[in-house]
mmCIF file of C-alpha atoms in Angstrom:
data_model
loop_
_atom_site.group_PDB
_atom_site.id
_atom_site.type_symbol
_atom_site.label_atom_id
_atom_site.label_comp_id
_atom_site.label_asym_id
_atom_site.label_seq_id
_atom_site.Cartn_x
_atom_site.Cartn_y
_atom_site.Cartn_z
ATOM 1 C CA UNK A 1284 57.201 -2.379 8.939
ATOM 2 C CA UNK A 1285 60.403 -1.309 9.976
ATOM 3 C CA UNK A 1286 64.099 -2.075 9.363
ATOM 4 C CA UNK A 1287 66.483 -2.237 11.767
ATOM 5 C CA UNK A 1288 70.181 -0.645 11.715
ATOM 6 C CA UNK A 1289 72.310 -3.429 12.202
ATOM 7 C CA UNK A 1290 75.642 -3.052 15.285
ATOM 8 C CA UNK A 1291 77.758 -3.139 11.916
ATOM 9 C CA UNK A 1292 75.991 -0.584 10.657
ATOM 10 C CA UNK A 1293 76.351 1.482 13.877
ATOM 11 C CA UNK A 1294 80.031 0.692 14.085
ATOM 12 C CA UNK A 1295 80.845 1.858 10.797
ATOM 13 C CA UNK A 1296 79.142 5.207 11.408
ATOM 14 C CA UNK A 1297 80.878 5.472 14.516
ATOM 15 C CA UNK A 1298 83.988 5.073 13.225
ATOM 16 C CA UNK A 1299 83.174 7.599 10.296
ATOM 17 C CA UNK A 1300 82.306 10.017 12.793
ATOM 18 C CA UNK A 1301 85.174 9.068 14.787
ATOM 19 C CA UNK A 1302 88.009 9.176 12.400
ATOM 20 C CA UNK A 1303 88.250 11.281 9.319
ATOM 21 C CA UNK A 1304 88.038 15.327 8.595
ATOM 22 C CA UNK A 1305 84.797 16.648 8.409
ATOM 23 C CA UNK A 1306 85.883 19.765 7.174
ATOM 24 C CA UNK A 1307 86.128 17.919 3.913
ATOM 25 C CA UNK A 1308 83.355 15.424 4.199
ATOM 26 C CA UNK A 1309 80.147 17.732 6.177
ATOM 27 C CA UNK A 1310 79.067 16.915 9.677
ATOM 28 C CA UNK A 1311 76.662 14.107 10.209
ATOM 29 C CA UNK A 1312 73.959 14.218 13.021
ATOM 30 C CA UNK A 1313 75.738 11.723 14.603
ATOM 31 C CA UNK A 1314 78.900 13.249 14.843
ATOM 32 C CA UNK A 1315 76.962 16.456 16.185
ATOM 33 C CA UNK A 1316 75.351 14.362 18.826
ATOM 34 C CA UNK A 1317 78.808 13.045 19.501
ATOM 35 C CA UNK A 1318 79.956 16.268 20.191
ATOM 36 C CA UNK A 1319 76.860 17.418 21.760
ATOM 37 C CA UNK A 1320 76.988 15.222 24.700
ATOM 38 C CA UNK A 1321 80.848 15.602 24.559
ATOM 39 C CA UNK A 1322 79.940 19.416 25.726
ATOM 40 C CA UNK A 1323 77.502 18.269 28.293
ATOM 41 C CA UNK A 1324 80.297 16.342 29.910
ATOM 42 C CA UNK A 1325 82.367 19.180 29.885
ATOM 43 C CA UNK A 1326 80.218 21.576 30.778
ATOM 44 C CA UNK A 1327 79.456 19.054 34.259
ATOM 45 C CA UNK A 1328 83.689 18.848 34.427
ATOM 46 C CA UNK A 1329 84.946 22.255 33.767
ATOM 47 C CA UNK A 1330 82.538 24.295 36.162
ATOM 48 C CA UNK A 1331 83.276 21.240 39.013
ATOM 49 C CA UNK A 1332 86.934 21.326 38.620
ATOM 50 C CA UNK A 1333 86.968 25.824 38.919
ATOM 51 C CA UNK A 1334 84.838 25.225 42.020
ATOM 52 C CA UNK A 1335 86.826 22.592 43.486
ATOM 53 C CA UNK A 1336 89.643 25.317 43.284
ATOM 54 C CA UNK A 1337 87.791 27.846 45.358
ATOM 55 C CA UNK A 1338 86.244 25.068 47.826
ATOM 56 C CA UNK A 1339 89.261 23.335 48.539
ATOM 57 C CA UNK A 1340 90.517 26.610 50.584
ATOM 58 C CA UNK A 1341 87.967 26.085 53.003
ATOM 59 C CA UNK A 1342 87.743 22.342 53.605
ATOM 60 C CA UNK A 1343 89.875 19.161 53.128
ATOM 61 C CA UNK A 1344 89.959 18.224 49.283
ATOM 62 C CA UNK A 1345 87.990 15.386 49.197
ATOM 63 C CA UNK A 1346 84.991 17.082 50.775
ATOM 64 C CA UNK A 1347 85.644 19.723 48.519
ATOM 65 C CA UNK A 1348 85.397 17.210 44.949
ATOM 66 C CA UNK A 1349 82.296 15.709 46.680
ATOM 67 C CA UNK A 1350 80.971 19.379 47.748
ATOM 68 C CA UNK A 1351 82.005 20.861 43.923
ATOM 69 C CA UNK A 1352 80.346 17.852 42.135
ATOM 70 C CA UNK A 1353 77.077 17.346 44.175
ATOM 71 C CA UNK A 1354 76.875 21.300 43.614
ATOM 72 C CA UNK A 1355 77.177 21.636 39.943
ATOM 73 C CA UNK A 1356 74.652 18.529 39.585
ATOM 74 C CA UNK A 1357 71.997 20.108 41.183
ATOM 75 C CA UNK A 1358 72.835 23.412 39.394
ATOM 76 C CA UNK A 1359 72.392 21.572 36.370
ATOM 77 C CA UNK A 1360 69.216 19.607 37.284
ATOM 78 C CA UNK A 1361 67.834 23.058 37.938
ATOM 79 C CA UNK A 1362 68.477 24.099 34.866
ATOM 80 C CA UNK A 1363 67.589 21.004 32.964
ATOM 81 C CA UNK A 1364 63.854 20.977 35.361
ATOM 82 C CA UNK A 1365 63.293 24.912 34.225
ATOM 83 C CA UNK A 1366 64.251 23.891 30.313
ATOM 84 C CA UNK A 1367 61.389 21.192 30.384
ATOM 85 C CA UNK A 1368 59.131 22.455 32.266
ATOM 86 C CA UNK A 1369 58.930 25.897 31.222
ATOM 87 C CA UNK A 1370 57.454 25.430 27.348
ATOM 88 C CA UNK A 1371 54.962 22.711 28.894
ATOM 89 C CA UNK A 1372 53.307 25.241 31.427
ATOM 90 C CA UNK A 1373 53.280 27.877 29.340
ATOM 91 C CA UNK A 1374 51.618 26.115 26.686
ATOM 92 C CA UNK A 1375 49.455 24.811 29.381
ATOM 93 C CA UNK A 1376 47.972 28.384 30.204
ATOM 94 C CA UNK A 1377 46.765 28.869 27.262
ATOM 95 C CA UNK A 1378 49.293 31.517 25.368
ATOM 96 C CA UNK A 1379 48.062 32.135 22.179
ATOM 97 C CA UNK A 1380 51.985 32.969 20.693
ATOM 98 C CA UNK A 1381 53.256 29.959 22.580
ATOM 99 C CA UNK A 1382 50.353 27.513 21.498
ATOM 100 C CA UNK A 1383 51.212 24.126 20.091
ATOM 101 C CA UNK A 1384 48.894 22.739 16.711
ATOM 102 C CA UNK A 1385 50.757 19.965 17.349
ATOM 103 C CA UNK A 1386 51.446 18.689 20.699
ATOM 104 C CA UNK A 1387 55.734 17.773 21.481
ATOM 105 C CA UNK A 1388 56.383 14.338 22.230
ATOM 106 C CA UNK A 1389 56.867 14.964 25.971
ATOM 107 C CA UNK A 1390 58.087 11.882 26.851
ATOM 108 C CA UNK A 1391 60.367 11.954 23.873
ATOM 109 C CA UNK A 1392 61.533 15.375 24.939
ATOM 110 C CA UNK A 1393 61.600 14.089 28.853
ATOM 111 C CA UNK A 1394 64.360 11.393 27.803
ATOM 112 C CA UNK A 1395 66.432 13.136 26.044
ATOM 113 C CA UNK A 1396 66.727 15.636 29.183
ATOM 114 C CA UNK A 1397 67.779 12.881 31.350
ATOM 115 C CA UNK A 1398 70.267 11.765 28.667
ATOM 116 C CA UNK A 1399 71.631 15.424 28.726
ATOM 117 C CA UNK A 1400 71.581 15.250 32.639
ATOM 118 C CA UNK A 1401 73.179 11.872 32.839
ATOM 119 C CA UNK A 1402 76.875 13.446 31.172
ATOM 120 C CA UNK A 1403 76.732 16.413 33.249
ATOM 121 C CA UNK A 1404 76.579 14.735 36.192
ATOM 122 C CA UNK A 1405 79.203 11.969 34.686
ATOM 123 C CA UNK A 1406 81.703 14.597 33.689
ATOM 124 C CA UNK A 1407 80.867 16.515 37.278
ATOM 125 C CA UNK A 1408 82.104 13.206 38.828
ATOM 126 C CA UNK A 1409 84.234 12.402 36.967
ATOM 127 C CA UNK A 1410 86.048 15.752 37.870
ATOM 128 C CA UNK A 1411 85.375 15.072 41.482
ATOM 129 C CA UNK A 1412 87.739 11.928 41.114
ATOM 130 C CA UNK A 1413 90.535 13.739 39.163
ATOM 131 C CA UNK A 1414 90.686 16.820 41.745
ATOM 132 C CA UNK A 1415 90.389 14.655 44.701
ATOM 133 C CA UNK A 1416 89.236 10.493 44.631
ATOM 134 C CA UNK A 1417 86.571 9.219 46.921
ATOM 135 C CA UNK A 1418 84.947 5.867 46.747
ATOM 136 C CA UNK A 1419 81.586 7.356 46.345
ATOM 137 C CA UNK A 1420 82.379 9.715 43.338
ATOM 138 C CA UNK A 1421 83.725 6.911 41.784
ATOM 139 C CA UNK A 1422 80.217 4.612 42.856
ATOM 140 C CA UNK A 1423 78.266 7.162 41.576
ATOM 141 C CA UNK A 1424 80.586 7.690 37.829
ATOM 142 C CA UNK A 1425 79.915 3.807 37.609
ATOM 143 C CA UNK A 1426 76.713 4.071 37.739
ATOM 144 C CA UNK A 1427 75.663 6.840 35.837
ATOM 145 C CA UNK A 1428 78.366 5.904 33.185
ATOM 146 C CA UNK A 1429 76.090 2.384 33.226
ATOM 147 C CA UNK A 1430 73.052 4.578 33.273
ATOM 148 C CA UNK A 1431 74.195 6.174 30.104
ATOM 149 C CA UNK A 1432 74.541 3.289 27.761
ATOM 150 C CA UNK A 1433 71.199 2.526 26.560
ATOM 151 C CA UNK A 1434 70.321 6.488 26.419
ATOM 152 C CA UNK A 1435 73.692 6.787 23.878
ATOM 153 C CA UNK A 1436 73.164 3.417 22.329
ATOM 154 C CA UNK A 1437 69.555 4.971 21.296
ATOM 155 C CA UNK A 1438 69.964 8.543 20.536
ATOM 156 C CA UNK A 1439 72.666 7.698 18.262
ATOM 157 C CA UNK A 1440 70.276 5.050 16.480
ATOM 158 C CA UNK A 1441 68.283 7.784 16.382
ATOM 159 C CA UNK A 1442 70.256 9.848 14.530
ATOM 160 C CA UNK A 1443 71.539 7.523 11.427
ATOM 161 C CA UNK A 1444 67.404 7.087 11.449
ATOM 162 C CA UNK A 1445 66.981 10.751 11.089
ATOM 163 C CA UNK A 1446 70.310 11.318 8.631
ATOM 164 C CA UNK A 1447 69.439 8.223 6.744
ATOM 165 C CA UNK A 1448 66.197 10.038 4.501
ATOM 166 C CA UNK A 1449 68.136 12.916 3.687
ATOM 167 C CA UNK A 1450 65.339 15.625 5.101
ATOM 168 C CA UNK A 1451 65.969 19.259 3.636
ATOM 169 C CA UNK A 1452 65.677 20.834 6.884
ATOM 170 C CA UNK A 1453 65.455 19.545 10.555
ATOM 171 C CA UNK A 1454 61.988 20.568 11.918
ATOM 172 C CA UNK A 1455 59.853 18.543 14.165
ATOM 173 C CA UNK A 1456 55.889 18.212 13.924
ATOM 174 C CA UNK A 1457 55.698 20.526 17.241
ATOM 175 C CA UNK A 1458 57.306 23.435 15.235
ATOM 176 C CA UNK A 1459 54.556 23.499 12.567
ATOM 177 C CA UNK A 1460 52.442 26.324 14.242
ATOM 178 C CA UNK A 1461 50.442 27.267 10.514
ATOM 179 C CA UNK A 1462 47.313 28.076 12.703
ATOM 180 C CA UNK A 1463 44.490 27.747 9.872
ATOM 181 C CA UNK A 1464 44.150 23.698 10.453
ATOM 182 C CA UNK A 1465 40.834 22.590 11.812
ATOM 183 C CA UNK A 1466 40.569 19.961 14.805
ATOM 184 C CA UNK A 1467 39.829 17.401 11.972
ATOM 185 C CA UNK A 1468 42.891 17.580 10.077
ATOM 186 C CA UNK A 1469 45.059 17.206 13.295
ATOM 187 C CA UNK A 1470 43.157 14.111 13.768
ATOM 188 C CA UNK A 1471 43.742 13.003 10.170
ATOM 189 C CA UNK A 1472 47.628 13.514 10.820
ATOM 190 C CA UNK A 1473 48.028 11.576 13.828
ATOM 191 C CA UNK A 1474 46.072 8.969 12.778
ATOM 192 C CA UNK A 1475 48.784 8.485 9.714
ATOM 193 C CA UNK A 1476 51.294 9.080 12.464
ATOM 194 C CA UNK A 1477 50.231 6.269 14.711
ATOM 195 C CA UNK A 1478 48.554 3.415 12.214
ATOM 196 C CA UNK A 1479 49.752 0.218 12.414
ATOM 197 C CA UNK A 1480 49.231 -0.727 8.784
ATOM 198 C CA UNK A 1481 51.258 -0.405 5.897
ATOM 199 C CA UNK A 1482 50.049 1.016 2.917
ATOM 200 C CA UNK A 1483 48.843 4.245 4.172
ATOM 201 C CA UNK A 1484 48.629 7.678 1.958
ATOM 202 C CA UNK A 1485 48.153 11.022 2.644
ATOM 203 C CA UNK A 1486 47.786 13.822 0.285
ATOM 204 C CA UNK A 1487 49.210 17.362 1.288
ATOM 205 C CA UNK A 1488 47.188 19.920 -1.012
ATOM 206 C CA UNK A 1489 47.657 23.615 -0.875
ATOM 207 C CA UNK A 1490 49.612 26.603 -2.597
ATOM 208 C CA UNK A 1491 52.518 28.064 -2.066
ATOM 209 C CA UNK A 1492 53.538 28.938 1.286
ATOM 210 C CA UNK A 1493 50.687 26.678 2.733
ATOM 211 C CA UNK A 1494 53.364 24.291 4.677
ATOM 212 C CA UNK A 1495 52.878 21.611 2.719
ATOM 213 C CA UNK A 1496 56.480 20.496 2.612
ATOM 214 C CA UNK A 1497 57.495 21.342 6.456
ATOM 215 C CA UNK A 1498 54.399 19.477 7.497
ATOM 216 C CA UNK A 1499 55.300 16.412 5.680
ATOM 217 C CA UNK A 1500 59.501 16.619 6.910
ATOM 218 C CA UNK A 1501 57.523 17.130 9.947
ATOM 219 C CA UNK A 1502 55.587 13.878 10.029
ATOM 220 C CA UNK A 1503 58.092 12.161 8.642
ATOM 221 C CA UNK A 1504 60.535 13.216 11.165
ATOM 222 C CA UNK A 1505 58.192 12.094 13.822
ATOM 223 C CA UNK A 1506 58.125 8.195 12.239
ATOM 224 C CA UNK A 1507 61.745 8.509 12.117
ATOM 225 C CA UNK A 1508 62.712 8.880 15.425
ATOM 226 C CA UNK A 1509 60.319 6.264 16.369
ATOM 227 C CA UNK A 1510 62.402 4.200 14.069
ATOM 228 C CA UNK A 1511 60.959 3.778 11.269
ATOM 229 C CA UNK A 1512 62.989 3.627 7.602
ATOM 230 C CA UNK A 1513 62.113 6.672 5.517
ATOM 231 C CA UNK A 1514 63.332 8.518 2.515
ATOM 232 C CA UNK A 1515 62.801 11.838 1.187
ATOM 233 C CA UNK A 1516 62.818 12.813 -2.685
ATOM 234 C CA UNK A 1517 61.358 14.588 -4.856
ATOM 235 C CA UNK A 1518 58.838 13.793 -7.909
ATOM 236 C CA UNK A 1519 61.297 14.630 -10.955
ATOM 237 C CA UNK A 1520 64.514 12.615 -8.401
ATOM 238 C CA UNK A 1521 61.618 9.415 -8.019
ATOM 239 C CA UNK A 1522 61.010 9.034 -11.751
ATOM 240 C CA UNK A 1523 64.942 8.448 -12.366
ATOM 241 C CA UNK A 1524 64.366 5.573 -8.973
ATOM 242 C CA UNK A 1525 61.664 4.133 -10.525
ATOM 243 C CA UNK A 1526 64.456 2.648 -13.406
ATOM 244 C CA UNK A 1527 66.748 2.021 -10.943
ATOM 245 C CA UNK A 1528 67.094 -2.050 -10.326
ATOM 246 C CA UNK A 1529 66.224 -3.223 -7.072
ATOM 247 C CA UNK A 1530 69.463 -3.343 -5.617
ATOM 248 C CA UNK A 1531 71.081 -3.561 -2.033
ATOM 249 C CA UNK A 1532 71.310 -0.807 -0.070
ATOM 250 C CA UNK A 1533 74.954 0.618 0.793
ATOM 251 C CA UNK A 1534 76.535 1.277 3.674
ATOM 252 C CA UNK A 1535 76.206 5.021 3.158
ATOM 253 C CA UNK A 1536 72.198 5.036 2.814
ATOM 254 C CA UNK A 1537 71.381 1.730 4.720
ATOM 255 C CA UNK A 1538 67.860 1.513 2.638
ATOM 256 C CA UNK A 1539 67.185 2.434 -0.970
ATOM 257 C CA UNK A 1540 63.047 4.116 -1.687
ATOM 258 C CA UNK A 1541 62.066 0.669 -2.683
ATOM 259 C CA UNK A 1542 63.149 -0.886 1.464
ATOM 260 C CA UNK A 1543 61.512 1.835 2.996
ATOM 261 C CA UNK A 1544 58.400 2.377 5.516
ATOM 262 C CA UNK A 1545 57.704 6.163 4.933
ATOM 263 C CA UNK A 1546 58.464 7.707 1.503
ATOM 264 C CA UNK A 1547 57.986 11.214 0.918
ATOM 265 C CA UNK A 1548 57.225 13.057 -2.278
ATOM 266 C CA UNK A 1549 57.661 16.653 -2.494
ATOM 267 C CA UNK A 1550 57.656 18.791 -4.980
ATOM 268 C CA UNK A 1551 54.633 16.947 -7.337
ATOM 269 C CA UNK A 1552 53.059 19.930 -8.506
ATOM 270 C CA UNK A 1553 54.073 23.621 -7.291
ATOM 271 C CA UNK A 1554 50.426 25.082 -6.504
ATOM 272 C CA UNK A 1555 49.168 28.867 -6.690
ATOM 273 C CA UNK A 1556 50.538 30.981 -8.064
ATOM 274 C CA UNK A 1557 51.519 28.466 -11.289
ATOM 275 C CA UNK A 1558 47.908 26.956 -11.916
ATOM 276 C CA UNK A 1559 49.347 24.667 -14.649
ATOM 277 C CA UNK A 1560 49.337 20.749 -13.655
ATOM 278 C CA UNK A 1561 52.866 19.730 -14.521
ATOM 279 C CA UNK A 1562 52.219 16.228 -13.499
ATOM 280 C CA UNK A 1563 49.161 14.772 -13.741
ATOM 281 C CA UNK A 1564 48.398 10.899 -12.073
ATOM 282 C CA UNK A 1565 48.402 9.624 -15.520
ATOM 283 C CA UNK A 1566 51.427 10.777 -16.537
ATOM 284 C CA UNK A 1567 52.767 9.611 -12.763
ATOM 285 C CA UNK A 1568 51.601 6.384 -13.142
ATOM 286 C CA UNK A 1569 53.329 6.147 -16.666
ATOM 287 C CA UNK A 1570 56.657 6.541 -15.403
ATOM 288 C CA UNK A 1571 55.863 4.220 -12.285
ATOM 289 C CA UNK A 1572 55.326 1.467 -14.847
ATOM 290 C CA UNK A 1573 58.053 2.196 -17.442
ATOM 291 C CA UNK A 1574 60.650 -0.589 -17.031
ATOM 292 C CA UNK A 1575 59.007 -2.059 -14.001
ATOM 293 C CA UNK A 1576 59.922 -5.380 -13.366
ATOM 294 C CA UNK A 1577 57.008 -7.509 -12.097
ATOM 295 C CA UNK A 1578 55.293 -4.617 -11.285
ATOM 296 C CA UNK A 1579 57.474 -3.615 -8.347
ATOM 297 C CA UNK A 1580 56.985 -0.256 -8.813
ATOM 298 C CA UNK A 1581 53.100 -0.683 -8.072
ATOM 299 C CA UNK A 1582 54.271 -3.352 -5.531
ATOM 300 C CA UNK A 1583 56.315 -0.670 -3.030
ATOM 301 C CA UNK A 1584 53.577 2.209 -3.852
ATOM 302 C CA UNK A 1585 50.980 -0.269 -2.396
ATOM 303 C CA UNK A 1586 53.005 -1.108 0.046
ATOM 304 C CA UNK A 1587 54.648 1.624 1.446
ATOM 305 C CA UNK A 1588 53.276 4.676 3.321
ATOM 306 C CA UNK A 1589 53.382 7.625 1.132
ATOM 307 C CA UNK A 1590 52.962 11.028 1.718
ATOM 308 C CA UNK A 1591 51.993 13.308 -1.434
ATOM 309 C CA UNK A 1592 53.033 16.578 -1.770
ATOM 310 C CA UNK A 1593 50.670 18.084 -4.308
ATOM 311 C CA UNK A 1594 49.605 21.764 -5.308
ATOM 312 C CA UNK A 1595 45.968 22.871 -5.064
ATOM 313 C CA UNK A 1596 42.769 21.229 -5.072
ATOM 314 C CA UNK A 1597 39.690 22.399 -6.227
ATOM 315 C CA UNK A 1598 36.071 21.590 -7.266
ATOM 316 C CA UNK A 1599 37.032 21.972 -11.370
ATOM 317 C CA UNK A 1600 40.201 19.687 -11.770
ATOM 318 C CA UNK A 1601 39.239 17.171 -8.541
ATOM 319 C CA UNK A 1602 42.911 16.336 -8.236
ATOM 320 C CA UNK A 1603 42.412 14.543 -5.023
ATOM 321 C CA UNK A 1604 40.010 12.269 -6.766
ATOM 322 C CA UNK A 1605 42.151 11.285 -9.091
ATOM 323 C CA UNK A 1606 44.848 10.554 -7.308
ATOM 324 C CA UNK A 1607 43.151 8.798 -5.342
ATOM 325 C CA UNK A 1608 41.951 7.376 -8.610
ATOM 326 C CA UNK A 1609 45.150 6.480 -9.709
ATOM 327 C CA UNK A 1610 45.826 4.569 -6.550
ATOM 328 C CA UNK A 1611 43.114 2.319 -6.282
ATOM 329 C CA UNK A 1612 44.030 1.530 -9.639
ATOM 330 C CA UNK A 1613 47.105 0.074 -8.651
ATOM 331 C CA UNK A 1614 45.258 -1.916 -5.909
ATOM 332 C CA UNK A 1615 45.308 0.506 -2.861
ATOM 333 C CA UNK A 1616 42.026 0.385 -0.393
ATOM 334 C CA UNK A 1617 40.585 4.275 -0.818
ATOM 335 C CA UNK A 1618 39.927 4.093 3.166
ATOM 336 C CA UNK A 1619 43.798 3.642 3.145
ATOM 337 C CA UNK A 1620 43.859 7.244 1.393
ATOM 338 C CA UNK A 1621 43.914 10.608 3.916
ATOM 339 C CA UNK A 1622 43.603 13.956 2.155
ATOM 340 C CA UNK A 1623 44.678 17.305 3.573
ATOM 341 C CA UNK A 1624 44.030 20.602 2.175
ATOM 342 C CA UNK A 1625 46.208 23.198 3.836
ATOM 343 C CA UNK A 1626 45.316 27.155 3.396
ATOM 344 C CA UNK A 1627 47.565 29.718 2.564
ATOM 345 C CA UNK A 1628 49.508 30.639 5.629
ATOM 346 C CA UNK A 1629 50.019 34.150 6.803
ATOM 347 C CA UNK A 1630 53.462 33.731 7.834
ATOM 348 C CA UNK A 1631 56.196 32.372 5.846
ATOM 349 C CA UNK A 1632 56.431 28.890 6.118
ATOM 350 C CA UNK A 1633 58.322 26.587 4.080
#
């Protein structure tokens, strides 16, 4: 399931982003994508316009703004071509520091370059036709600027998908390089990643300093860019939700827990070095039914994908088994249920 951001939705962000201070307010990933690609363009204009200086010396201005454009561009794609293609061979040859547990989205990672190309080339001819006009600078500005609509129009839909769940960090499922994950666990997290069917849970097990909760942002992240609703709370912030009435969502968080896709929940017990079980499923399941109206608590848990931050798992208190437990008691199919027990990592990881 997934819930679409509506053009009203995207007009009043751009217009937030657009008008205001945001040395009072905090900058939004949309407003840094704004000015992101507002530095590509100027970074294609500026260096086209000091070049057209020196060129136009030496030949007739408007071979120069064609010359000084066409120049920069392929300076640029050069650049761009080297960006991309330099982390994918190198993790192609096999280097051990530059190795990938998780494979980038290439494709993902393709696009946006040829979003980032598309406004330096735009503001490189768009210089061209300031310093000198031509009819083909201004052929080729209309149609790159047409070229960069549905690139802009997505990116920033994107980003109020990625803002939207309120992540602690930014940190993408490529970054997670905790090496002591076998083969099968990779598996398990892609198959959560790519399932069709909601409902879906996966437990993160493992102490402190495991990864636990920048593999889950990580996942997370992943099913938000492919547009997918998600929120991100903790255990002790969910139990005040769960009393919360089932209300519309505002214009300022688009989708409450209860509208979501993905829902992740960190923070449910600590893990080594504090052995104690401060919340137990029991006790969880408690709160999920205190003041629950029709059950809709039990409704969205079964209904939602989930992923569970927990602490440690071991053979004496069986935690996974009884969460697991505790969801099948609440009607969810245990093949629906994915459990992951990380290892303590050597490096510091969140």
């Amino acid at each position: 399931m997934k819930r679409a951001i509506t053009s009203k939705n995207i007009y009043r962000q751009l217009l937030a982003d657009l008008i205001g201070k945001d040395s009072y307010r905090g900058v939004t990933l949309t407003y840094s994508w704004l000015a992101n690609q507002f530095g590509h363009f100027s970074l294609g204009f500026i260096p086209t316009f000091l070049f057209f200086l020196f060129l136009k010396k030496r030949m007739a201005d408007t071979s120069a703004a064609l010359w000084a454009a066409s120049v920069i561009s392929a300076i640029w794609l050069l650049f761009e071509t080297f960006n991309f293609l330099g982390p994918l061979l190198l993790s192609k040859r096999g280097d051990v520091k530059k190795a990938y547990v998780f494979q980038p989205a290439w494709g993902n990672i393709a696009f946006d370059t040829v979003t980032d190309l598309l406004f330096f080339w735009f503001g490189a001819f768009t210089a061209s036709l300031c310093c000198a006009p031509t009819n083909t600078a201004l052929m080729i500005a209309i149609v790159l600027a047409i070229g960069m609509i549905y690139p802009a129009y997505y990116w920033y839909l994107t980003k109020m998908y990625l803002q939207t769940p309120a992540y602690p960090f930014q940190f993408r499922l490529s970054q997670w390089n905790t090496e002591k994950i076998p083969d099968t666990d990779v598996a398990l997290v892609q198959r959560f990643l790519d399932n069709e069917v909601q409902g879906m849970h996966l437990f993160l097990f493992g102490p402190k300093r495991s990864g636990k909760t920048s593999l889950s942002v990580a996942i997370a992240t992943e099913l938000s860019i492919r547009h997918h609703a998600a929120v991100y709370t903790s255990a002790m912030k969910l139990y005040c939700m769960f009393f919360e009435q089932d209300e519309h969502a505002t214009a300022d968080t688009l989708w409450t827990w209860r509208r979501a896709s993905i829902l992740v929940i960190d923070d449910i017990n600590p893990g080594h070095p504090i052995k104690e079980e401060l919340i137990s499923p029991e006790r969880f399941l408690s709160f999920v039914d205190t003041f629950s109206t029709n059950d809709i608590n039990r409704t969205v848990l079964k209904q939602t994908n989930v992923i569970w931050v927990l602490g440690d798992d071991d053979d004496a208190r069986k935690l996974s088994e009884r969460w697991k437990n505790m969801l099948h008691s609440i009607g969810v199919e245990k093949e629906k249920m994915l459990s992951l027990n990380l290892e303590l990592a050597e490096t510091p990881v969140c």
